[in-house]
Amino acid sequence: MGRKMKDVLAKSIIYLATGITLCVLLFIVGFIFVKGISLVNWDFLTRDYNEKVFYAFVQEEVVPMTIDAASLSQKDPYDKRYESSLEGPIYIENIGAAVSKVAYKNNATEKEQFVFSYIEKDSPLLSATDSTGKKLSIGTDYILESINGTDFEGLSLEDVAAQINHETGELKIKVVQPGGGVRSNIITTLYMVLVSLLIALPLGIFGAIYLTEYAKPGRLVNIIRFAAECLAGIPSIIFGLFGMAFFVVALKFQISLLSGSLTVAIILLPVIIRSTEEALKTVPTAFREGSLALGATKLQTIFKVVLPCAVPGIATAVLLSIGRVVGESAALLFTAGTVAQIPGTLFSPGSTLTVQAYYVAKEEGNIELACAIGIVIIVIVIVLNILSRITSDKLNVFNKK
Amino acid sequence: MEAIKRKKLKEKIIENIFLICACVAVISLLAITFFVFYNGLKPFVSNSYSLWSFLTGVEWRPGSNLYGILYMFVGSIFATLGAIIIGVPVAILTAVFIAELAGSKVGKLIRFAVELLAGIPSVLYGVFGLGIIVPYVLKISPMAQGESLLATILVLAIMILPTVISISETSLSTVPMEYREGSYALGASKIQTIFRVVIPAARSGIMTGVILGIGRAIGETMAVMLVCGNPIAGIPTSIFSQIRPLTTNIALEMGYAAGVHQELLYSTGVVLFIFIMIINFTVNKLVKAKVGS
């Protein structure tokens, strides 16, 4: 009896612990989704983080409204989360677009703005150019600040409409592209993944080939294995310190995409070496012997027989690596920077999604936005997990045969 | 003859290229060690700051030229210990559930959950801590802020779960079936077998998991930075005190530090590095001992 009680007790403690683990996961993921989901939409994914102010030149041209007044007022007066509609919309014929007045709220700042709420298909706004004649795009949601030097601040919507209708010829309008999105961070993350994999993959795969196919057990192999293990155990902040001292300062790469990618590439090395080694080891020796017996050289055997068999394992390594790059932040803080912009060259800085999430949580105290970015990251992580499951199953299928 | 020679030469060259690639890991490790130590030991070698006051000081005020890391060191140790005390039992029991009690479907599901937990970037744990744990700690705390040792411990305890679970689970499932059968044959129940036979047999693997968990907790930066408070002085006296672990000290000020201040941030890195290396060596020894037996 006593023993049975003890068993039941122990079992329930085990169940409890497992329950705690699962609840913690659900709670974290749930928290991030609940907090952030209201911010995630198409605009969030396609806008840059920072607002962009620019001057656009538009040829005035009268375009009649093609929709009725009722459906015009239905048009979303831009982002409802930050704004409440004050006036409008009013359709302005000579630019072929409707403008609303909204109250814009963002953290501490609150101001009134004029916003394009509807643009006709034939509107001259769609063929706007900058001062050099390059085409610009103006969309709904863009903020209208001034026209031909007349600032709209403090005016009523009627005054603004009258002012615009009064102007003729080429109009010079000051427009603000709204921010708050993560497009630049998504693209920076992609660049970071690409560049760091380009550096780390060949090094890791060739290294693993040496370790499994050429090296004889001995001191050198032990040292290499030990180094890879040590690298895997070093916290990313140390990599960040090294990246800053070596790539940023000593090699003068500045805080840039390249410095960040090189730093991350070192972090990826042990992951890639280990996964590739595992995959190479699962290729049966008989395959190698068969190939060698047919007169193939060792190199031919490796590239034509062994490596193709190990492809699922290498794919798993790639997926794991992508996950690491997406999740990395401490190593990138001082090597790739926290500027939310798309790095134009290898030598310009840019912040990845994760760094951006840190930045908005720490520097701006905006947990909702951090969670919204978190949703994007978690979706990426889940997709990667599922994919890596599929690829590693492929490897197992091959083994069973 | 010429052709064969050329072919052989090509093979040899490519083999050496592979060798060089394999050595990149070693070179990187050496370079990291060199650069961190070179920058970190500079202020002590050139006597611009005394090593003793660096290691025993309890104030970090770059403005008044005071750089002591003892209180950070203590904070790091407390946070890690707390996380291990809370996290490890939960993790080991979860591993036991996956390896011994769960059916293959349920086990797969939980394993997937654990992998997901491992894949969530540390920043998001920090955001979670800042959004949920910190306000909650504030409710029960006598202090004016929720950022505290307790909040750090809780976040770290969650973060070490996946590491400890997956390594313990692997080592539990490598325990030979005969051990269990022998135990059953002697009349032991399933639970008795797990606690008296399987877990002791998987001891060294579980130990490795725990030590790697310690490594993760000590090295964690971004999550901790959001929930620990980062005070400029003071050894933590209660679980509600704010702490400033070694890692966050580096991350907080590296962006703008210069001169001796920057070098001393590298010195903080050196202390952290030595810590981690000791852990690495221990793991290495443990794994070797396991292979040896």
mmCIF file with all atom_site columns, C-alpha atoms in Angstrom, chain A residues 130-217:
data_model
loop_
_atom_site.group_PDB
_atom_site.id
_atom_site.type_symbol
_atom_site.label_atom_id
_atom_site.label_alt_id
_atom_site.label_comp_id
_atom_site.label_asym_id
_atom_site.label_entity_id
_atom_site.label_seq_id
_atom_site.pdbx_PDB_ins_code
_atom_site.Cartn_x
_atom_site.Cartn_y
_atom_site.Cartn_z
_atom_site.occupancy
_atom_site.B_iso_or_equiv
_atom_site.pdbx_formal_charge
_atom_site.auth_seq_id
_atom_site.auth_comp_id
_atom_site.auth_asym_id
_atom_site.auth_atom_id
_atom_site.pdbx_PDB_model_num
ATOM 1  C CA . ASP A 1 130 ? 10.992  63.399 -57.137 1.00 0.00 ? 130 ASP A CA 1
ATOM 2  C CA . SER A 1 131 ? 13.116  66.396 -58.081 1.00 0.00 ? 131 SER A CA 1
ATOM 3  C CA . THR A 1 132 ? 15.357  64.279 -60.327 1.00 0.00 ? 132 THR A CA 1
ATOM 4  C CA . GLY A 1 133 ? 12.406  62.809 -62.229 1.00 0.00 ? 133 GLY A CA 1
ATOM 5  C CA . LYS A 1 134 ? 12.545  59.419 -60.511 1.00 0.00 ? 134 LYS A CA 1
ATOM 6  C CA . LYS A 1 135 ? 9.160   57.819 -59.968 1.00 0.00 ? 135 LYS A CA 1
ATOM 7  C CA . LEU A 1 136 ? 7.767   57.843 -56.445 1.00 0.00 ? 136 LEU A CA 1
ATOM 8  C CA . SER A 1 137 ? 4.852   55.985 -55.034 1.00 0.00 ? 137 SER A CA 1
ATOM 9  C CA . ILE A 1 138 ? 2.238   57.715 -52.914 1.00 0.00 ? 138 ILE A CA 1
ATOM 10 C CA . GLY A 1 139 ? -0.369  55.478 -51.355 1.00 0.00 ? 139 GLY A CA 1
ATOM 11 C CA . THR A 1 140 ? -3.339  55.759 -49.073 1.00 0.00 ? 140 THR A CA 1
ATOM 12 C CA . ASP A 1 141 ? -2.215  56.280 -45.451 1.00 0.00 ? 141 ASP A CA 1
ATOM 13 C CA . TYR A 1 142 ? 0.511   58.668 -46.525 1.00 0.00 ? 142 TYR A CA 1
ATOM 14 C CA . ILE A 1 143 ? 0.505   61.912 -44.585 1.00 0.00 ? 143 ILE A CA 1
ATOM 15 C CA . LEU A 1 144 ? 0.126   65.191 -46.457 1.00 0.00 ? 144 LEU A CA 1
ATOM 16 C CA . GLU A 1 145 ? 2.126   67.997 -44.864 1.00 0.00 ? 145 GLU A CA 1
ATOM 17 C CA . SER A 1 146 ? 2.303   70.903 -47.280 1.00 0.00 ? 146 SER A CA 1
ATOM 18 C CA . ILE A 1 147 ? 1.699   71.918 -50.871 1.00 0.00 ? 147 ILE A CA 1
ATOM 19 C CA . ASN A 1 148 ? 3.805   74.419 -52.815 1.00 0.00 ? 148 ASN A CA 1
ATOM 20 C CA . GLY A 1 149 ? 5.260   75.625 -49.538 1.00 0.00 ? 149 GLY A CA 1
ATOM 21 C CA . THR A 1 150 ? 1.910   76.192 -47.762 1.00 0.00 ? 150 THR A CA 1
ATOM 22 C CA . ASP A 1 151 ? 2.027   74.308 -44.503 1.00 0.00 ? 151 ASP A CA 1
ATOM 23 C CA . PHE A 1 152 ? -1.261  72.668 -43.494 1.00 0.00 ? 152 PHE A CA 1
ATOM 24 C CA . GLU A 1 153 ? -0.697  72.628 -39.775 1.00 0.00 ? 153 GLU A CA 1
ATOM 25 C CA . GLY A 1 154 ? -3.687  73.969 -37.845 1.00 0.00 ? 154 GLY A CA 1
ATOM 26 C CA . LEU A 1 155 ? -5.903  74.310 -40.936 1.00 0.00 ? 155 LEU A CA 1
ATOM 27 C CA . SER A 1 156 ? -9.329  72.723 -41.253 1.00 0.00 ? 156 SER A CA 1
ATOM 28 C CA . LEU A 1 157 ? -9.943  70.045 -43.848 1.00 0.00 ? 157 LEU A CA 1
ATOM 29 C CA . GLU A 1 158 ? -12.093 72.419 -45.989 1.00 0.00 ? 158 GLU A CA 1
ATOM 30 C CA . ASP A 1 159 ? -9.268  74.958 -46.067 1.00 0.00 ? 159 ASP A CA 1
ATOM 31 C CA . VAL A 1 160 ? -6.823  72.306 -47.167 1.00 0.00 ? 160 VAL A CA 1
ATOM 32 C CA . ALA A 1 161 ? -9.159  71.066 -49.907 1.00 0.00 ? 161 ALA A CA 1
ATOM 33 C CA . ALA A 1 162 ? -9.730  74.622 -51.110 1.00 0.00 ? 162 ALA A CA 1
ATOM 34 C CA . GLN A 1 163 ? -5.983  75.294 -51.023 1.00 0.00 ? 163 GLN A CA 1
ATOM 35 C CA . ILE A 1 164 ? -5.193  72.232 -53.127 1.00 0.00 ? 164 ILE A CA 1
ATOM 36 C CA . ASN A 1 165 ? -7.996  72.934 -55.603 1.00 0.00 ? 165 ASN A CA 1
ATOM 37 C CA . HIS A 1 166 ? -6.682  76.477 -55.926 1.00 0.00 ? 166 HIS A CA 1
ATOM 38 C CA . GLU A 1 167 ? -3.198  75.374 -57.045 1.00 0.00 ? 167 GLU A CA 1
ATOM 39 C CA . THR A 1 168 ? -2.511  74.641 -60.701 1.00 0.00 ? 168 THR A CA 1
ATOM 40 C CA . GLY A 1 169 ? 0.310   73.300 -62.840 1.00 0.00 ? 169 GLY A CA 1
ATOM 41 C CA . GLU A 1 170 ? 3.045   71.286 -61.209 1.00 0.00 ? 170 GLU A CA 1
ATOM 42 C CA . LEU A 1 171 ? 2.409   70.786 -57.510 1.00 0.00 ? 171 LEU A CA 1
ATOM 43 C CA . LYS A 1 172 ? 5.215   70.258 -55.043 1.00 0.00 ? 172 LYS A CA 1
ATOM 44 C CA . ILE A 1 173 ? 3.814   68.333 -52.115 1.00 0.00 ? 173 ILE A CA 1
ATOM 45 C CA . LYS A 1 174 ? 5.509   67.260 -48.922 1.00 0.00 ? 174 LYS A CA 1
ATOM 46 C CA . VAL A 1 175 ? 4.501   63.720 -48.038 1.00 0.00 ? 175 VAL A CA 1
ATOM 47 C CA . VAL A 1 176 ? 5.354   61.473 -45.094 1.00 0.00 ? 176 VAL A CA 1
ATOM 48 C CA . GLN A 1 177 ? 5.450   57.759 -45.614 1.00 0.00 ? 177 GLN A CA 1
ATOM 49 C CA . PRO A 1 178 ? 4.195   56.353 -42.303 1.00 0.00 ? 178 PRO A CA 1
ATOM 50 C CA . GLY A 1 179 ? 6.523   54.136 -40.252 1.00 0.00 ? 179 GLY A CA 1
ATOM 51 C CA . GLY A 1 180 ? 5.998   51.566 -37.538 1.00 0.00 ? 180 GLY A CA 1
ATOM 52 C CA . GLY A 1 181 ? 6.578   48.500 -39.705 1.00 0.00 ? 181 GLY A CA 1
ATOM 53 C CA . VAL A 1 182 ? 9.338   45.923 -39.869 1.00 0.00 ? 182 VAL A CA 1
ATOM 54 C CA . ARG A 1 183 ? 10.000  45.573 -43.596 1.00 0.00 ? 183 ARG A CA 1
ATOM 55 C CA . SER A 1 184 ? 13.579  46.788 -43.290 1.00 0.00 ? 184 SER A CA 1
ATOM 56 C CA . ASN A 1 185 ? 14.224  44.413 -40.367 1.00 0.00 ? 185 ASN A CA 1
ATOM 57 C CA . ILE A 1 186 ? 12.853  41.450 -42.283 1.00 0.00 ? 186 ILE A CA 1
ATOM 58 C CA . ILE A 1 187 ? 15.085  42.251 -45.247 1.00 0.00 ? 187 ILE A CA 1
ATOM 59 C CA . THR A 1 188 ? 18.125  42.808 -43.009 1.00 0.00 ? 188 THR A CA 1
ATOM 60 C CA . THR A 1 189 ? 17.458  39.437 -41.369 1.00 0.00 ? 189 THR A CA 1
ATOM 61 C CA . LEU A 1 190 ? 17.334  37.799 -44.806 1.00 0.00 ? 190 LEU A CA 1
ATOM 62 C CA . TYR A 1 191 ? 20.609  39.437 -45.827 1.00 0.00 ? 191 TYR A CA 1
ATOM 63 C CA . MET A 1 192 ? 22.195  38.377 -42.553 1.00 0.00 ? 192 MET A CA 1
ATOM 64 C CA . VAL A 1 193 ? 21.074  34.770 -43.052 1.00 0.00 ? 193 VAL A CA 1
ATOM 65 C CA . LEU A 1 194 ? 22.358  34.731 -46.627 1.00 0.00 ? 194 LEU A CA 1
ATOM 66 C CA . VAL A 1 195 ? 25.757  36.294 -46.014 1.00 0.00 ? 195 VAL A CA 1
ATOM 67 C CA . SER A 1 196 ? 26.514  34.350 -42.842 1.00 0.00 ? 196 SER A CA 1
ATOM 68 C CA . LEU A 1 197 ? 25.514  31.044 -44.470 1.00 0.00 ? 197 LEU A CA 1
ATOM 69 C CA . LEU A 1 198 ? 27.625  31.861 -47.533 1.00 0.00 ? 198 LEU A CA 1
ATOM 70 C CA . ILE A 1 199 ? 30.608  32.215 -45.209 1.00 0.00 ? 199 ILE A CA 1
ATOM 71 C CA . ALA A 1 200 ? 29.915  29.444 -42.703 1.00 0.00 ? 200 ALA A CA 1
ATOM 72 C CA . LEU A 1 201 ? 28.430  26.695 -44.895 1.00 0.00 ? 201 LEU A CA 1
ATOM 73 C CA . PRO A 1 202 ? 31.471  25.927 -47.080 1.00 0.00 ? 202 PRO A CA 1
ATOM 74 C CA . LEU A 1 203 ? 33.820  26.189 -44.086 1.00 0.00 ? 203 LEU A CA 1
ATOM 75 C CA . GLY A 1 204 ? 31.622  23.968 -41.935 1.00 0.00 ? 204 GLY A CA 1
ATOM 76 C CA . ILE A 1 205 ? 30.878  21.344 -44.577 1.00 0.00 ? 205 ILE A CA 1
ATOM 77 C CA . PHE A 1 206 ? 34.487  21.054 -45.790 1.00 0.00 ? 206 PHE A CA 1
ATOM 78 C CA . GLY A 1 207 ? 35.653  20.946 -42.181 1.00 0.00 ? 207 GLY A CA 1
ATOM 79 C CA . ALA A 1 208 ? 33.221  18.143 -41.430 1.00 0.00 ? 208 ALA A CA 1
ATOM 80 C CA . ILE A 1 209 ? 34.364  16.268 -44.554 1.00 0.00 ? 209 ILE A CA 1
ATOM 81 C CA . TYR A 1 210 ? 37.939  16.480 -43.330 1.00 0.00 ? 210 TYR A CA 1
ATOM 82 C CA . LEU A 1 211 ? 36.994  15.234 -39.883 1.00 0.00 ? 211 LEU A CA 1
ATOM 83 C CA . THR A 1 212 ? 34.962  12.255 -41.085 1.00 0.00 ? 212 THR A CA 1
ATOM 84 C CA . GLU A 1 213 ? 36.599  11.261 -44.370 1.00 0.00 ? 213 GLU A CA 1
ATOM 85 C CA . TYR A 1 214 ? 40.285  12.122 -44.046 1.00 0.00 ? 214 TYR A CA 1
ATOM 86 C CA . ALA A 1 215 ? 41.397  12.658 -40.484 1.00 0.00 ? 215 ALA A CA 1
ATOM 87 C CA . LYS A 1 216 ? 42.889  9.814  -38.546 1.00 0.00 ? 216 LYS A CA 1
ATOM 88 C CA . PRO A 1 217 ? 41.945  9.771  -34.898 1.00 0.00 ? 217 PRO A CA 1
#
